[in-house]
PDB file of C-alpha atoms in Angstrom:
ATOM      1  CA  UNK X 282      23.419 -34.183   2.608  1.00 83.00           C
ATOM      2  CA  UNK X 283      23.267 -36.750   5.395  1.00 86.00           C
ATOM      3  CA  UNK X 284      21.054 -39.410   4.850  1.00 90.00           C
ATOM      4  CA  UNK X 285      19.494 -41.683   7.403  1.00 95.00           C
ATOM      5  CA  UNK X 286      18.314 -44.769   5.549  1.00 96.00           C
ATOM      6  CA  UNK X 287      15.348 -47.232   6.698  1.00 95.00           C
ATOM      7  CA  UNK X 288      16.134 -49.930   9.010  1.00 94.00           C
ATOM      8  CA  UNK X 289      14.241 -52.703  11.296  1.00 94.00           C
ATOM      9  CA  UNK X 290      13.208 -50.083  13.818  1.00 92.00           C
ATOM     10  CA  UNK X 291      12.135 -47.383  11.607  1.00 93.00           C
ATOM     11  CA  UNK X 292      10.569 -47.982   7.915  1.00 93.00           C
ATOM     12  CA  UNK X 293      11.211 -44.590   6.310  1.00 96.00           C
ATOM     13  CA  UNK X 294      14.384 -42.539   5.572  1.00 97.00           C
ATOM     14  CA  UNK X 295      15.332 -38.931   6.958  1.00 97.00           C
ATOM     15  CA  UNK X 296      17.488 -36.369   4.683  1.00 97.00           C
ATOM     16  CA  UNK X 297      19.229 -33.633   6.421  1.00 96.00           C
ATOM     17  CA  UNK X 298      20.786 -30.717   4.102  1.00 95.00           C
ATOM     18  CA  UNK X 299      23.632 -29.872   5.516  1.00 92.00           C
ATOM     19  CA  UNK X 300      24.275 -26.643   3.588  1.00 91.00           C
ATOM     20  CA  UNK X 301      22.671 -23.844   2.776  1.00 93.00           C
ATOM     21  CA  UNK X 302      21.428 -23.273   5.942  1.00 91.00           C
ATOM     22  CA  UNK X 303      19.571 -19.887   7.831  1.00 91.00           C
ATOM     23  CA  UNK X 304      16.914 -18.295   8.779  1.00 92.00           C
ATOM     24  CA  UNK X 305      16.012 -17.494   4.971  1.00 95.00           C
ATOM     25  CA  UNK X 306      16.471 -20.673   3.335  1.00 97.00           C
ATOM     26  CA  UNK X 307      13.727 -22.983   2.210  1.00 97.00           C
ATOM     27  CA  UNK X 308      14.071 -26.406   0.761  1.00 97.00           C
ATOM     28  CA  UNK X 309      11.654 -28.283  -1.332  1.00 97.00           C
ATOM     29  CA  UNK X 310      12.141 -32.501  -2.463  1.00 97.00           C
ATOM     30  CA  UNK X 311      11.447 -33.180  -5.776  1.00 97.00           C
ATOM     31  CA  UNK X 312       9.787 -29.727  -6.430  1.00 94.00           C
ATOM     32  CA  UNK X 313       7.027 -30.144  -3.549  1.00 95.00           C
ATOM     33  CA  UNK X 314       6.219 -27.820  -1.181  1.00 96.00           C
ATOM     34  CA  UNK X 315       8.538 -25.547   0.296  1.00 96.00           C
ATOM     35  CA  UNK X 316       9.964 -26.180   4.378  1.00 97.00           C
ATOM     36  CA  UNK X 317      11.941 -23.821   6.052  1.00 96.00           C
ATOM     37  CA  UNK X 318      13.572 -26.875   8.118  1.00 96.00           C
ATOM     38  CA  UNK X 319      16.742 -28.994   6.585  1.00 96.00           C
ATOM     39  CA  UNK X 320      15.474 -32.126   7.746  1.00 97.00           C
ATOM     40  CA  UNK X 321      13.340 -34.070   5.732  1.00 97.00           C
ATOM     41  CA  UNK X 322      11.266 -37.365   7.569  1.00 97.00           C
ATOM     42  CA  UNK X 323       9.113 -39.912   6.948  1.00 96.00           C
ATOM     43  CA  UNK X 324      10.832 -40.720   3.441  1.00 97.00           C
ATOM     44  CA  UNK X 325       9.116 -43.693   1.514  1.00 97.00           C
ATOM     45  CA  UNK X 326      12.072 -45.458  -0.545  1.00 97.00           C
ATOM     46  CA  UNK X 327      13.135 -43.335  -3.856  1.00 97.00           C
ATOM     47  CA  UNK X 328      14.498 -41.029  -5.653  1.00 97.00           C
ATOM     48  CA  UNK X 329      15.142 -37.320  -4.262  1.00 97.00           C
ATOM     49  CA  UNK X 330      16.300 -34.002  -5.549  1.00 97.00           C
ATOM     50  CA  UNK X 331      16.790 -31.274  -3.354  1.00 97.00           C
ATOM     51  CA  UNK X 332      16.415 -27.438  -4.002  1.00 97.00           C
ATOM     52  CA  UNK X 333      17.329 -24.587  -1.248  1.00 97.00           C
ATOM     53  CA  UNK X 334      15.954 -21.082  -2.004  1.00 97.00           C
ATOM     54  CA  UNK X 335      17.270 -17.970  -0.950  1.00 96.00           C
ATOM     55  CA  UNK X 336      13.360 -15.815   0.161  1.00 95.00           C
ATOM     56  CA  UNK X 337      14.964 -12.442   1.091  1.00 95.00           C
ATOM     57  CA  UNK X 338      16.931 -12.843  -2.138  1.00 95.00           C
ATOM     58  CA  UNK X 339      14.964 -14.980  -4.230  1.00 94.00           C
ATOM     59  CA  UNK X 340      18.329 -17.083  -5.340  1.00 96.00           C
ATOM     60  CA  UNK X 341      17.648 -20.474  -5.926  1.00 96.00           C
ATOM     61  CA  UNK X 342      20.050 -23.231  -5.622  1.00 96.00           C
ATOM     62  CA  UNK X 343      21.007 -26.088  -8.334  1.00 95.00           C
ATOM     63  CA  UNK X 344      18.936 -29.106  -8.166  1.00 96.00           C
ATOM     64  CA  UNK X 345      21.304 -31.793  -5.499  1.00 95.00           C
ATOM     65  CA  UNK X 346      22.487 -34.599  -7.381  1.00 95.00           C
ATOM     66  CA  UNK X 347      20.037 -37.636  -6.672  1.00 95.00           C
ATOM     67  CA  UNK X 348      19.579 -38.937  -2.915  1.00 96.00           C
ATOM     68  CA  UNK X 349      18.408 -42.653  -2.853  1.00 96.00           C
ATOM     69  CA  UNK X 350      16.128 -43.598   0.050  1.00 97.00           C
ATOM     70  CA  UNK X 351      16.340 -47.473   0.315  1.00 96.00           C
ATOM     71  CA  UNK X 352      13.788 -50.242   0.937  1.00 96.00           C
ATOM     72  CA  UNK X 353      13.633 -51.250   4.527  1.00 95.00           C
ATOM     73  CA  UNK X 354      14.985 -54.512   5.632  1.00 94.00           C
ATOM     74  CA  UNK X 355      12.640 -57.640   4.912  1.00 96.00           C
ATOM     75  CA  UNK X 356      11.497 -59.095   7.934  1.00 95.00           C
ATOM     76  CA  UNK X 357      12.657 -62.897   8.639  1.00 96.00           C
ATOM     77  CA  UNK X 358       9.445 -65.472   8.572  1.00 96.00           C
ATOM     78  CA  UNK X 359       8.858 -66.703  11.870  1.00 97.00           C
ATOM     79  CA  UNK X 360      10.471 -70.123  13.466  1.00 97.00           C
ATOM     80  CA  UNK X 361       9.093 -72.465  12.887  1.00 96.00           C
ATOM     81  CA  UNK X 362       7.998 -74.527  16.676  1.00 95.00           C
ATOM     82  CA  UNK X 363       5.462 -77.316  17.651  1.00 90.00           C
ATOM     83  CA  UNK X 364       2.265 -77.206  19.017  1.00 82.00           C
ATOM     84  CA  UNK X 365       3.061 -77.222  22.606  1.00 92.00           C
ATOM     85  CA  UNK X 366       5.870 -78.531  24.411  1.00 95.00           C
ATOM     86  CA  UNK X 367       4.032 -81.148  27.654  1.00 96.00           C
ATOM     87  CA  UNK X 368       4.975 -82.334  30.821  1.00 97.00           C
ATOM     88  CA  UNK X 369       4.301 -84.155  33.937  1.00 96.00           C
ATOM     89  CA  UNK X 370       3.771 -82.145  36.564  1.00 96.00           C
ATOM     90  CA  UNK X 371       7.153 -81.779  38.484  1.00 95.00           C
ATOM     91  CA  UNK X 372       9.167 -83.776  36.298  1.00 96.00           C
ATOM     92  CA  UNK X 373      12.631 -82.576  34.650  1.00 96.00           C
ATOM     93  CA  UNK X 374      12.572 -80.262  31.442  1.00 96.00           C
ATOM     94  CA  UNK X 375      14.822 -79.716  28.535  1.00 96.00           C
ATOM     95  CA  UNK X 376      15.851 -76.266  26.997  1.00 97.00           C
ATOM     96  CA  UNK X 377      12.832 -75.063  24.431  1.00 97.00           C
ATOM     97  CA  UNK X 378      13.393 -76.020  20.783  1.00 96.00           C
ATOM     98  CA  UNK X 379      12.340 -73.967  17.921  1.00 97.00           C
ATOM     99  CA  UNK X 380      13.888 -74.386  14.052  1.00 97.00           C
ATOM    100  CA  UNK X 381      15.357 -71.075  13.206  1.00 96.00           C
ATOM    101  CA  UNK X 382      18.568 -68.642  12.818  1.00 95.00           C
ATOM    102  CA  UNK X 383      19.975 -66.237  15.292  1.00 97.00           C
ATOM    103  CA  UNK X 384      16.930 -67.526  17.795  1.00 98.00           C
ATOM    104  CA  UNK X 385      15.606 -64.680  20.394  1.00 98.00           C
ATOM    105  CA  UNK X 386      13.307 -66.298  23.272  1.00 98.00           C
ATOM    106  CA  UNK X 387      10.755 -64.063  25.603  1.00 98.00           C
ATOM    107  CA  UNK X 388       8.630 -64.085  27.924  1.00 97.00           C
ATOM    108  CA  UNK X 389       5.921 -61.537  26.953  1.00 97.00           C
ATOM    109  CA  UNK X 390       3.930 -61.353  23.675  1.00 97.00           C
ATOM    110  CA  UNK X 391       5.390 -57.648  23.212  1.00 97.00           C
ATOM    111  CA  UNK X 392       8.233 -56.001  25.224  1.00 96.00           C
ATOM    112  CA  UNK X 393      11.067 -56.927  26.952  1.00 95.00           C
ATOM    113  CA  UNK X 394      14.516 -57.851  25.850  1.00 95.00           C
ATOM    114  CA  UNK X 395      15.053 -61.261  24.024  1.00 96.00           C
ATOM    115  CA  UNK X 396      17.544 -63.987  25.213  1.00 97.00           C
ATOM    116  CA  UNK X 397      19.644 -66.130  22.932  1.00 97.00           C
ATOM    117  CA  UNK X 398      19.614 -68.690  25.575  1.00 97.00           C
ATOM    118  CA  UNK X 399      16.533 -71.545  25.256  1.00 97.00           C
ATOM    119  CA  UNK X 400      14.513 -71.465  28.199  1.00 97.00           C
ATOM    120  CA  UNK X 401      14.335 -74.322  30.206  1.00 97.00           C
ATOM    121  CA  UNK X 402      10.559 -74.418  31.691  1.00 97.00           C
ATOM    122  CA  UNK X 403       9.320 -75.042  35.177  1.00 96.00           C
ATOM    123  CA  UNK X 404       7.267 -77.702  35.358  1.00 96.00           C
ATOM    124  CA  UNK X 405       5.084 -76.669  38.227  1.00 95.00           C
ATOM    125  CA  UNK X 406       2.908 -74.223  35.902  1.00 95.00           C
ATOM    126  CA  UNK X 407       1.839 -73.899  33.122  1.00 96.00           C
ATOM    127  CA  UNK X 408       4.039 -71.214  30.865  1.00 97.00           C
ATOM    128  CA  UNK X 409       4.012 -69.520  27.208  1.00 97.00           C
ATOM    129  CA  UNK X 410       7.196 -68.500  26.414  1.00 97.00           C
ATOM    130  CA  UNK X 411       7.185 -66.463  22.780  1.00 98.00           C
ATOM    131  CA  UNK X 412      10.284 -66.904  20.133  1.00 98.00           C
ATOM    132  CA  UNK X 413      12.174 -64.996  16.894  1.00 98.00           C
ATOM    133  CA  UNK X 414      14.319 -65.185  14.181  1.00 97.00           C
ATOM    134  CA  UNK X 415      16.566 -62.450  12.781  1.00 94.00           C
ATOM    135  CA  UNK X 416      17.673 -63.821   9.459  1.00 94.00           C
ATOM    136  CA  UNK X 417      20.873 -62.152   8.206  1.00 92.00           C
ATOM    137  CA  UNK X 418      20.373 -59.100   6.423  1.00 91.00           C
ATOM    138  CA  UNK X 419      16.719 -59.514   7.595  1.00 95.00           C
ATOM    139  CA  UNK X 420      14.699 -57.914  10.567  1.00 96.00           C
ATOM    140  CA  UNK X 421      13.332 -59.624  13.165  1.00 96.00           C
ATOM    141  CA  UNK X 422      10.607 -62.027  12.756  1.00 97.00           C
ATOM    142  CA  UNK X 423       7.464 -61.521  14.540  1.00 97.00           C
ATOM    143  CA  UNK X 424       7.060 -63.918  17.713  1.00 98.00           C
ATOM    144  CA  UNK X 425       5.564 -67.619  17.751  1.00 97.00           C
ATOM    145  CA  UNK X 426       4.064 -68.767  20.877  1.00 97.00           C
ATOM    146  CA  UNK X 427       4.947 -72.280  22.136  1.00 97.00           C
ATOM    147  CA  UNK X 428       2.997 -73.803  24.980  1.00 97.00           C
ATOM    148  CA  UNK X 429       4.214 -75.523  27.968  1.00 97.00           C
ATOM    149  CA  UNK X 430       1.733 -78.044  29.204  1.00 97.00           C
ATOM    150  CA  UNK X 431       1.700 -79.213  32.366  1.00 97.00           C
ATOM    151  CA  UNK X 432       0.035 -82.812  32.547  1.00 97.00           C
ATOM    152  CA  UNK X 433      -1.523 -83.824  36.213  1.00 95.00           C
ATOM    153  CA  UNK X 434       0.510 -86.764  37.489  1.00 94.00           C
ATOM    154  CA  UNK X 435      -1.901 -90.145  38.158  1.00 92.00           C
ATOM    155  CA  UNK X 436      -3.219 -90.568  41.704  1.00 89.00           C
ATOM    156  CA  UNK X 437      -2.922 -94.242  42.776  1.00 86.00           C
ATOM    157  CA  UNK X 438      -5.944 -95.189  45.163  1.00 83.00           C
ATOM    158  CA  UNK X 439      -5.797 -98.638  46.832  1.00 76.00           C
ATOM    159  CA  UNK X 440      -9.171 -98.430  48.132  1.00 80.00           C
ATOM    160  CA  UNK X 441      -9.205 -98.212  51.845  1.00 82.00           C
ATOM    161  CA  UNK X 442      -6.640 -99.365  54.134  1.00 78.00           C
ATOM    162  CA  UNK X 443      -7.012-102.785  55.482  1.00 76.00           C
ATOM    163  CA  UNK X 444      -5.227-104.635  58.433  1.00 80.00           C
ATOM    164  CA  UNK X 445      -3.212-107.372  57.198  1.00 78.00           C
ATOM    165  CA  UNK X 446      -3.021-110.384  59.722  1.00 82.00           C
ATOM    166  CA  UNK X 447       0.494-112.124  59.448  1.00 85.00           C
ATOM    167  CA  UNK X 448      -0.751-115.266  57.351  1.00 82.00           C
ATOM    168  CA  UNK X 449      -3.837-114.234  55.768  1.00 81.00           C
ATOM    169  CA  UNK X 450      -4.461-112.901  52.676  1.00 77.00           C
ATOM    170  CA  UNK X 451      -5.722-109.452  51.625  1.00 71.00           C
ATOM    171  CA  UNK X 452      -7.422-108.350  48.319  1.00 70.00           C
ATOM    172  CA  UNK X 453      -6.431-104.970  46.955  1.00 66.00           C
TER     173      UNK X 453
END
């Protein structure tokens, strides 16, 4: 018996008897209904017994001692980030921060492949950049979003220009 347990990427366990095997042999878990493949999918976390049975003989195998499907991993809570990170327009930025362990940043809501490595935002555009957690022993979080703002610079207006005569005075 080979057993593939649950992990982050797949919830259930798979069971695959490796002996009896052929053409005539059917298996059954925990006395259900009979499968002429070995492999068994889509396990919820238990208990299992295994039979094989013979059909051109009608032998029927001892009961396998009991296979344990696990509980999947427990997926980390999130990180925990601010509201939105702001700017002025143009101005230098600083890596992202977020409050976590083992911290993946993206780019995308869903997709991709995560970086370990904060992000350091333009400050040209606006951005969202999204960010995990993978706890250990844990799976990984789902994403936050965190903002990037970026704030219009002021626009100083003088009125209109004036000639200034040396000597004289000019009111702005």
């Amino acid at each position: 018996v080979v057993t593939q347990q649950p992990d982050c990427n797949n919830a259930l366990g798979t069971v695959t008897i490796s002996s009896p095997t052929g053409n005539n042999i059917r298996y059954t878990a925990n006395g259900g209904t009979p499968q002429s493949s070995n492999i068994f999918i889509g396990l919820n976390a238990g208990n299992y017994v295994f039979i094989a049975s013979d059909v051109s003989t009608g032998c029927i195998s001892n009961p396998s001692p009991a296979v344990i499907v696990n509980n999947p991993p427990p997926v980390s809570s999130p990180p925990v980030v601010g509201v939105s990170e702001r700017y002025c327009a143009g101005s230098s930025a600083v890596p992202l921060r977020a409050l976590g362990e083992n911290l993946q940043w993206y780019t995308s809501a869903t997709g991709g492949t995560g970086s370990s490595t904060a992000p350091i935002p333009s400050t040209q555009n606006a951005s969202t950049y999204y960010v995990t957690q993978r706890i250990t022993g844990f799976c990984e979080s789902p994403r936050v979003a965190l903002n990037v703002i970026i704030l219009p610079n002021p626009v100083v207006d003088a009125g209109p220009d004036k000639e200034v005569i040396e000597g004289n005075r000019v009111q702005i």
